[in-house]
XYZ file of N, CA and C in Angstrom:
138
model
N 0.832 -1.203 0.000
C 0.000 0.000 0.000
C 0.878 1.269 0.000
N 1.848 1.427 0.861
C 3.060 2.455 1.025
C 3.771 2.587 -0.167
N 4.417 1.585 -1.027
C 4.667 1.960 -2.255
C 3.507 2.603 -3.239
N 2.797 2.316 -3.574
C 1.665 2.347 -4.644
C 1.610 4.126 -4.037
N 1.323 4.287 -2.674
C 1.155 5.621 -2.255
C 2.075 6.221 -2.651
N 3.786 5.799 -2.577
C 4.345 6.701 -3.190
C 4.784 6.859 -4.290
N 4.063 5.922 -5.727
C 4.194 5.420 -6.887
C 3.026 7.043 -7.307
N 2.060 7.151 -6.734
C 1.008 8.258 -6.732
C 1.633 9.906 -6.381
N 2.696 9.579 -5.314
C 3.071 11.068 -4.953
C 3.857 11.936 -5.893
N 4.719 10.463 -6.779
C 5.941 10.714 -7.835
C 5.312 11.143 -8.970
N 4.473 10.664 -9.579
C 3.358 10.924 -10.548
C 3.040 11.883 -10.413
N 2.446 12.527 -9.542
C 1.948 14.023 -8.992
C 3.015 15.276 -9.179
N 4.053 14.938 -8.392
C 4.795 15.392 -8.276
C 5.604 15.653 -9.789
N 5.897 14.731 -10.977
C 6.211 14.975 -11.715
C 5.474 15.732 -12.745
N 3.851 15.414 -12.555
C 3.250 16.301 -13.169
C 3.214 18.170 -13.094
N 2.890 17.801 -12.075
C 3.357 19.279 -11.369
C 4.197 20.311 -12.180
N 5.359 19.440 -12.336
C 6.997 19.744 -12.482
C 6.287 20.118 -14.177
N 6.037 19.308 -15.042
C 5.455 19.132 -16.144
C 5.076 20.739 -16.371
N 3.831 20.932 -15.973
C 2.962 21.808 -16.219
C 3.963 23.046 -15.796
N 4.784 22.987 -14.646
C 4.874 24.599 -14.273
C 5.926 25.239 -15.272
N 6.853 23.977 -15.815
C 7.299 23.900 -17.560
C 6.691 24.384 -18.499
N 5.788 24.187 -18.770
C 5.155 24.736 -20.033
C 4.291 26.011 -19.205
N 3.813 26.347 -18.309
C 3.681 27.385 -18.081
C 4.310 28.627 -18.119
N 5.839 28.491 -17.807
C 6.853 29.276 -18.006
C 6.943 29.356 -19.338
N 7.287 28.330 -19.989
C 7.387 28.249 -21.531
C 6.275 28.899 -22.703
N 5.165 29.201 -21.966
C 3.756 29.964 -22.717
C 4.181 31.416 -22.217
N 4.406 31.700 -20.875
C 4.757 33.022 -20.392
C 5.819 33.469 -21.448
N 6.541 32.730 -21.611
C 8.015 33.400 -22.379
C 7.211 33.865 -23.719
N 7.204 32.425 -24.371
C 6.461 32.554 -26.191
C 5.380 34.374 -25.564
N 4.408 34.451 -25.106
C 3.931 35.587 -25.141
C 4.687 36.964 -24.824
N 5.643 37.134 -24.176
C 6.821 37.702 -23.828
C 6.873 38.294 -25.351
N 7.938 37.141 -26.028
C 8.385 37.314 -27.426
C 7.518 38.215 -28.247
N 5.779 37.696 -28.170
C 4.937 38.010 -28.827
C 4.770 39.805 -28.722
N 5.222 40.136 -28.100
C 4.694 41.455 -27.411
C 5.994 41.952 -27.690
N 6.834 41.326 -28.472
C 8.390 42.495 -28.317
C 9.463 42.431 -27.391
N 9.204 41.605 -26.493
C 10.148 41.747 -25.211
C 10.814 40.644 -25.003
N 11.754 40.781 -24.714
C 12.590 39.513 -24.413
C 12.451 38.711 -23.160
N 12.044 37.592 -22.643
C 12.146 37.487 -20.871
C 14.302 37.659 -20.634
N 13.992 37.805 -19.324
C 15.491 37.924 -19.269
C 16.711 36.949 -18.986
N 15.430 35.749 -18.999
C 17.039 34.382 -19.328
C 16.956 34.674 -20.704
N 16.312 34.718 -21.307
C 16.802 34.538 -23.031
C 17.743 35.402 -23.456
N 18.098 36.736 -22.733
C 18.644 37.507 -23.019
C 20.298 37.604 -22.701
N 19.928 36.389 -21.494
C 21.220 36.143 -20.497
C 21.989 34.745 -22.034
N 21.035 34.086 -22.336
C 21.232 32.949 -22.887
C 22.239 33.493 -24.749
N 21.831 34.490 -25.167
C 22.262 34.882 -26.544
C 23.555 35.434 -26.356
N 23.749 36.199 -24.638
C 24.761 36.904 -25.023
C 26.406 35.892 -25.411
């Protein structure tokens, strides 16, 4: 039962991780959209 529970927490937990990824990653793309650079990308070219 204790594994399976934490077979569920890892799952979660990676989802999590997932989403707050592409959340950042939509924030940026709209960033771009608007003209502006976010400022890792800016850190990243030089």
């Amino acid at each position: 039962m204790k594994k399976m529970y934490n077979k569920l927490l890892t799952l979660v937990a990676s989802s999590a991780f997932i989403l707050a990824i592409q959340a950042v990653n939509a924030a940026s793309r709209e960033h771009i959209y608007q003209g502006e650079e976010p400022e890792a990308l800016k850190k990243y070219k030089k």
